[in-house]
């Protein structure tokens, strides 16, 4: 069967490096027999704010509107707005989701955050029981592919912006893995505007090469959910803490146990 890929794309210009990276992904993945769909958020004028307009018909409690509860109910009853329902269809069909964007303020642009806020609906994308390694999308893969405005050295562990692994943790753990996705290593395009055009070409070439083997890649490591004790406020189980006590590094960027962070754990698989 055809593997379906969804590219969620956020750039205003077809002449941008982000557009070239997105086009390369469409071309390579299509040539490998995948069916690729692109959500071009700016072209779609995708609404970023999570509001009561996302629910068709009457809301349950207009006085005390709770977005999560109301949209979960609307999802169950088929009353979500058409734009969300359409993205749900694309996401349900996709085996892999690639987010292509320029990094804004250490995270995704607002329009893409709006996609995450509105499309990753409670019930559809996660519940309090189904999250992290037991998450709803545990059979799907997701990855970030993005351009930066700063050189790699500035995002190092002793650089002015701090460690890129720390920057990526909220997006990769707190959004993607939270919904169960197996997270593939990010594709980071260090600042396209500040490098020679040959370097831009070779970055795209490296991306094309990577795309050829993308579906076979090992995802990044996250601590399995069953390592945490639900009866103790979801803290790491004592036996796992003891087992890890003598190790040099923490488990992950977030669950670091007061130890040095495992190097590059949000940038490279298998570390």
Short mmCIF file of C-alpha atoms in Angstrom, two decimals:
data_model
loop_
_atom_site.label_atom_id
_atom_site.label_comp_id
_atom_site.label_asym_id
_atom_site.label_seq_id
_atom_site.Cartn_x
_atom_site.Cartn_y
_atom_site.Cartn_z
CA UNK A 1 0.00 0.00 0.00
CA UNK A 2 1.08 3.58 -0.63
CA UNK A 3 2.69 5.21 2.37
CA UNK A 4 1.10 8.60 2.91
CA UNK A 5 3.20 11.53 4.06
CA UNK A 6 1.86 14.84 5.34
CA UNK A 7 4.04 17.94 5.13
CA UNK A 8 2.81 20.80 7.32
CA UNK A 9 4.51 23.80 5.76
CA UNK A 10 4.77 27.36 7.07
CA UNK A 11 6.54 29.90 4.88
CA UNK A 12 5.10 32.93 3.11
CA UNK A 13 7.32 32.75 0.02
CA UNK A 14 7.64 30.21 -2.77
CA UNK A 15 11.14 31.56 -3.36
CA UNK A 16 12.35 30.69 0.13
CA UNK A 17 14.82 28.04 1.26
CA UNK A 18 11.93 26.49 3.24
CA UNK A 19 9.96 26.16 0.00
CA UNK A 20 12.97 24.49 -1.65
CA UNK A 21 13.28 22.06 1.29
CA UNK A 22 9.55 21.28 1.11
CA UNK A 23 9.69 20.79 -2.68
CA UNK A 24 12.68 18.45 -2.29
CA UNK A 25 10.73 16.34 0.21
CA UNK A 26 7.68 16.17 -2.07
CA UNK A 27 9.84 15.15 -5.03
CA UNK A 28 12.01 12.53 -3.33
CA UNK A 29 9.20 10.92 -1.33
CA UNK A 30 6.87 10.84 -4.36
CA UNK A 31 9.60 9.21 -6.46
CA UNK A 32 9.84 6.52 -3.77
CA UNK A 33 6.17 5.68 -4.26
CA UNK A 34 4.76 7.67 -1.33
CA UNK A 35 1.65 9.79 -1.63
CA UNK A 36 2.56 13.23 -0.31
CA UNK A 37 0.06 15.83 0.83
CA UNK A 38 1.09 19.40 1.78
CA UNK A 39 -0.78 21.71 4.14
CA UNK A 40 0.54 25.10 3.02
CA UNK A 41 -0.64 27.05 6.04
CA UNK A 42 -0.12 30.62 4.79
CA UNK A 43 -1.69 29.82 1.39
CA UNK A 44 -4.64 28.25 3.23
CA UNK A 45 -4.88 31.34 5.48
CA UNK A 46 -5.01 28.79 8.27
CA UNK A 47 -6.60 30.19 11.44
CA UNK A 48 -4.15 30.11 14.34
CA UNK A 49 -6.34 30.94 17.34
CA UNK A 50 -8.24 28.26 19.25
CA UNK A 51 -11.75 29.70 19.72
CA UNK A 52 -15.40 28.70 20.08
CA UNK A 53 -15.73 29.13 16.30
CA UNK A 54 -13.92 25.80 15.97
CA UNK A 55 -17.13 24.16 17.20
CA UNK A 56 -20.18 24.07 14.93
CA UNK A 57 -23.55 24.40 16.67
CA UNK A 58 -24.05 25.16 20.33
CA UNK A 59 -21.29 24.84 22.88
CA UNK A 60 -21.99 22.92 26.07
CA UNK A 61 -20.99 25.72 28.46
CA UNK A 62 -20.69 29.16 26.85
CA UNK A 63 -20.40 30.80 30.27
CA UNK A 64 -17.23 28.88 31.11
CA UNK A 65 -15.85 27.89 27.71
CA UNK A 66 -13.19 25.16 27.94
CA UNK A 67 -11.55 24.62 24.58
CA UNK A 68 -10.31 21.08 25.21
CA UNK A 69 -13.60 19.73 26.55
CA UNK A 70 -15.76 21.48 23.96
CA UNK A 71 -13.66 20.40 20.98
CA UNK A 72 -13.44 16.82 22.25
CA UNK A 73 -17.23 16.68 22.42
CA UNK A 74 -17.54 18.32 18.98
CA UNK A 75 -15.03 15.80 17.57
CA UNK A 76 -17.03 12.87 18.97
CA UNK A 77 -20.24 14.31 17.51
CA UNK A 78 -18.74 15.37 14.16
CA UNK A 79 -19.23 19.09 14.91
CA UNK A 80 -15.69 20.44 14.47
CA UNK A 81 -15.12 23.19 11.91
CA UNK A 82 -14.38 22.03 8.36
CA UNK A 83 -10.74 23.16 8.35
CA UNK A 84 -9.91 21.08 11.44
CA UNK A 85 -11.82 18.05 10.12
CA UNK A 86 -9.83 18.22 6.87
CA UNK A 87 -6.50 18.29 8.75
CA UNK A 88 -7.71 15.37 10.89
CA UNK A 89 -8.30 13.39 7.70
CA UNK A 90 -4.78 14.13 6.43
CA UNK A 91 -3.24 13.26 9.79
CA UNK A 92 -5.22 10.03 10.18
CA UNK A 93 -4.05 8.83 6.76
CA UNK A 94 -0.40 9.84 7.20
CA UNK A 95 2.32 7.41 8.27
CA UNK A 96 4.82 10.27 8.58
CA UNK A 97 4.32 13.98 9.30
CA UNK A 98 7.06 16.49 8.44
CA UNK A 99 6.86 20.02 9.85
CA UNK A 100 8.76 22.43 7.57
CA UNK A 101 9.30 25.95 8.94
CA UNK A 102 11.69 28.78 9.75
CA UNK A 103 12.39 28.86 13.49
CA UNK A 104 10.76 31.95 15.05
CA UNK A 105 11.78 32.87 18.60
CA UNK A 106 13.18 29.37 19.34
CA UNK A 107 9.96 27.66 18.26
CA UNK A 108 7.46 27.28 15.38
CA UNK A 109 5.76 30.29 13.72
CA UNK A 110 2.35 31.22 15.18
CA UNK A 111 0.42 29.77 12.23
CA UNK A 112 2.06 26.37 12.79
CA UNK A 113 1.54 26.55 16.55
CA UNK A 114 -2.10 27.23 15.69
CA UNK A 115 -2.16 24.06 13.61
CA UNK A 116 -0.85 22.15 16.62
CA UNK A 117 -3.27 23.84 19.05
CA UNK A 118 -6.33 23.26 16.85
CA UNK A 119 -5.61 20.01 15.01
CA UNK A 120 -4.17 17.95 17.89
CA UNK A 121 -7.62 17.77 19.45
CA UNK A 122 -8.23 16.19 22.86
CA UNK A 123 -9.60 12.69 22.23
CA UNK A 124 -8.41 12.62 18.63
CA UNK A 125 -4.67 13.15 19.26
CA UNK A 126 -4.25 12.44 22.97
CA UNK A 127 -6.05 11.71 26.22
CA UNK A 128 -4.71 11.64 29.78
CA UNK A 129 -4.48 7.83 29.48
CA UNK A 130 -3.10 7.74 25.94
CA UNK A 131 0.02 9.87 25.75
CA UNK A 132 3.78 9.62 25.35
CA UNK A 133 4.90 6.06 24.50
CA UNK A 134 1.30 4.84 24.92
CA UNK A 135 0.07 7.71 22.75
CA UNK A 136 -2.59 7.61 20.05
CA UNK A 137 -0.11 8.16 17.19
CA UNK A 138 2.47 5.60 18.33
CA UNK A 139 2.40 3.92 14.90
CA UNK A 140 3.17 7.20 13.13
CA UNK A 141 6.41 9.12 12.77
CA UNK A 142 6.90 12.88 12.92
CA UNK A 143 9.84 15.21 12.47
CA UNK A 144 10.84 18.85 12.45
CA UNK A 145 12.67 20.29 9.42
CA UNK A 146 13.59 23.92 9.91
CA UNK A 147 15.88 26.84 9.13
CA UNK A 148 17.57 28.92 11.80
CA UNK A 149 18.67 32.55 11.92
CA UNK A 150 21.72 31.76 14.04
CA UNK A 151 24.89 29.79 13.39
CA UNK A 152 25.24 26.33 14.89
CA UNK A 153 27.96 27.54 17.29
CA UNK A 154 25.45 29.94 18.88
CA UNK A 155 23.14 26.99 19.67
CA UNK A 156 25.87 24.88 21.29
CA UNK A 157 26.10 23.95 24.96
CA UNK A 158 28.44 26.89 25.50
CA UNK A 159 26.88 29.23 22.93
CA UNK A 160 24.87 32.38 23.56
CA UNK A 161 21.53 30.78 22.57
CA UNK A 162 22.15 27.69 24.65
CA UNK A 163 21.91 24.05 23.68
CA UNK A 164 19.67 23.31 20.68
CA UNK A 165 18.71 20.02 22.39
CA UNK A 166 17.07 22.07 25.15
CA UNK A 167 15.28 24.30 22.61
CA UNK A 168 13.83 21.23 20.85
CA UNK A 169 12.62 19.40 23.95
CA UNK A 170 9.26 21.24 24.32
CA UNK A 171 8.39 20.68 20.65
CA UNK A 172 9.65 17.11 20.26
CA UNK A 173 8.74 15.77 23.70
CA UNK A 174 5.91 18.10 24.73
CA UNK A 175 3.95 18.06 21.46
CA UNK A 176 5.08 15.31 19.08
CA UNK A 177 6.00 12.52 21.49
CA UNK A 178 3.18 13.58 23.83
CA UNK A 179 0.76 12.51 21.08
CA UNK A 180 2.67 9.23 20.76
CA UNK A 181 4.61 10.02 17.57
CA UNK A 182 7.93 8.29 17.07
CA UNK A 183 10.10 11.36 16.56
CA UNK A 184 12.72 11.24 13.83
CA UNK A 185 15.85 13.34 14.26
CA UNK A 186 15.28 16.95 13.19
CA UNK A 187 16.65 18.29 9.91
CA UNK A 188 18.31 21.55 10.89
CA UNK A 189 19.31 23.99 8.16
CA UNK A 190 21.77 26.35 9.85
CA UNK A 191 21.27 29.93 8.72
CA UNK A 192 20.57 29.89 4.96
CA UNK A 193 20.81 33.73 4.68
CA UNK A 194 24.27 33.84 6.24
CA UNK A 195 26.06 31.22 4.14
CA UNK A 196 27.28 31.01 0.52
CA UNK A 197 24.85 29.65 -2.07
CA UNK A 198 27.02 26.53 -2.63
CA UNK A 199 26.49 25.70 1.04
CA UNK A 200 22.75 26.09 0.63
CA UNK A 201 22.85 23.72 -2.34
CA UNK A 202 24.84 21.15 -0.40
CA UNK A 203 22.41 21.39 2.56
CA UNK A 204 19.52 20.62 0.18
CA UNK A 205 21.50 17.77 -1.35
CA UNK A 206 22.11 16.27 2.12
CA UNK A 207 18.36 16.55 2.82
CA UNK A 208 17.51 14.79 -0.46
CA UNK A 209 19.92 11.99 0.42
CA UNK A 210 18.44 11.66 3.89
CA UNK A 211 14.90 11.57 2.50
CA UNK A 212 15.74 8.47 0.46
CA UNK A 213 16.24 6.48 3.67
CA UNK A 214 13.90 8.47 5.93
CA UNK A 215 11.26 5.77 6.36
CA UNK A 216 13.84 3.32 7.69
CA UNK A 217 15.35 5.61 10.31
CA UNK A 218 15.46 4.87 14.05
CA UNK A 219 13.53 7.45 16.07
CA UNK A 220 14.92 9.51 18.96
CA UNK A 221 14.86 7.95 22.42
CA UNK A 222 12.30 9.00 25.04
CA UNK A 223 11.84 7.36 28.44
CA UNK A 224 8.92 4.90 28.17
CA UNK A 225 5.76 6.04 30.01
CA UNK A 226 5.69 2.90 32.14
CA UNK A 227 8.97 4.04 33.75
CA UNK A 228 6.90 6.62 35.66
CA UNK A 229 4.68 5.86 38.63
CA UNK A 230 1.12 7.17 38.16
CA UNK A 231 0.41 6.60 41.83
CA UNK A 232 3.31 8.87 42.80
CA UNK A 233 2.55 11.86 40.61
CA UNK A 234 4.17 10.28 37.55
CA UNK A 235 7.67 10.43 38.97
CA UNK A 236 10.38 8.09 37.72
CA UNK A 237 9.98 4.69 39.43
CA UNK A 238 12.43 4.16 42.27
CA UNK A 239 14.03 1.03 40.82
CA UNK A 240 14.76 2.90 37.57
CA UNK A 241 16.24 5.81 39.52
CA UNK A 242 18.45 3.39 41.43
CA UNK A 243 19.52 1.63 38.25
CA UNK A 244 20.45 4.96 36.73
CA UNK A 245 22.16 6.41 39.82
CA UNK A 246 25.72 5.47 38.79
CA UNK A 247 25.34 6.63 35.19
CA UNK A 248 27.10 9.75 34.00
CA UNK A 249 24.17 11.34 32.12
CA UNK A 250 20.49 11.91 32.86
CA UNK A 251 17.83 9.97 30.95
CA UNK A 252 16.71 12.81 28.68
CA UNK A 253 16.85 16.60 28.39
CA UNK A 254 13.80 16.92 30.64
CA UNK A 255 14.24 13.94 32.96
CA UNK A 256 17.88 14.75 33.62
CA UNK A 257 17.93 13.66 37.29
CA UNK A 258 20.24 16.58 38.06
CA UNK A 259 22.98 15.03 35.90
CA UNK A 260 24.61 16.33 32.70
CA UNK A 261 22.24 16.05 29.71
CA UNK A 262 22.78 13.10 27.38
CA UNK A 263 24.64 14.77 24.47
CA UNK A 264 22.64 15.47 21.32
CA UNK A 265 19.73 13.28 22.40
CA UNK A 266 17.19 15.56 20.68
CA UNK A 267 19.29 15.91 17.51
CA UNK A 268 20.62 12.41 16.75
CA UNK A 269 18.97 9.02 17.05
CA UNK A 270 20.67 6.21 18.93
CA UNK A 271 22.47 8.35 21.51
#
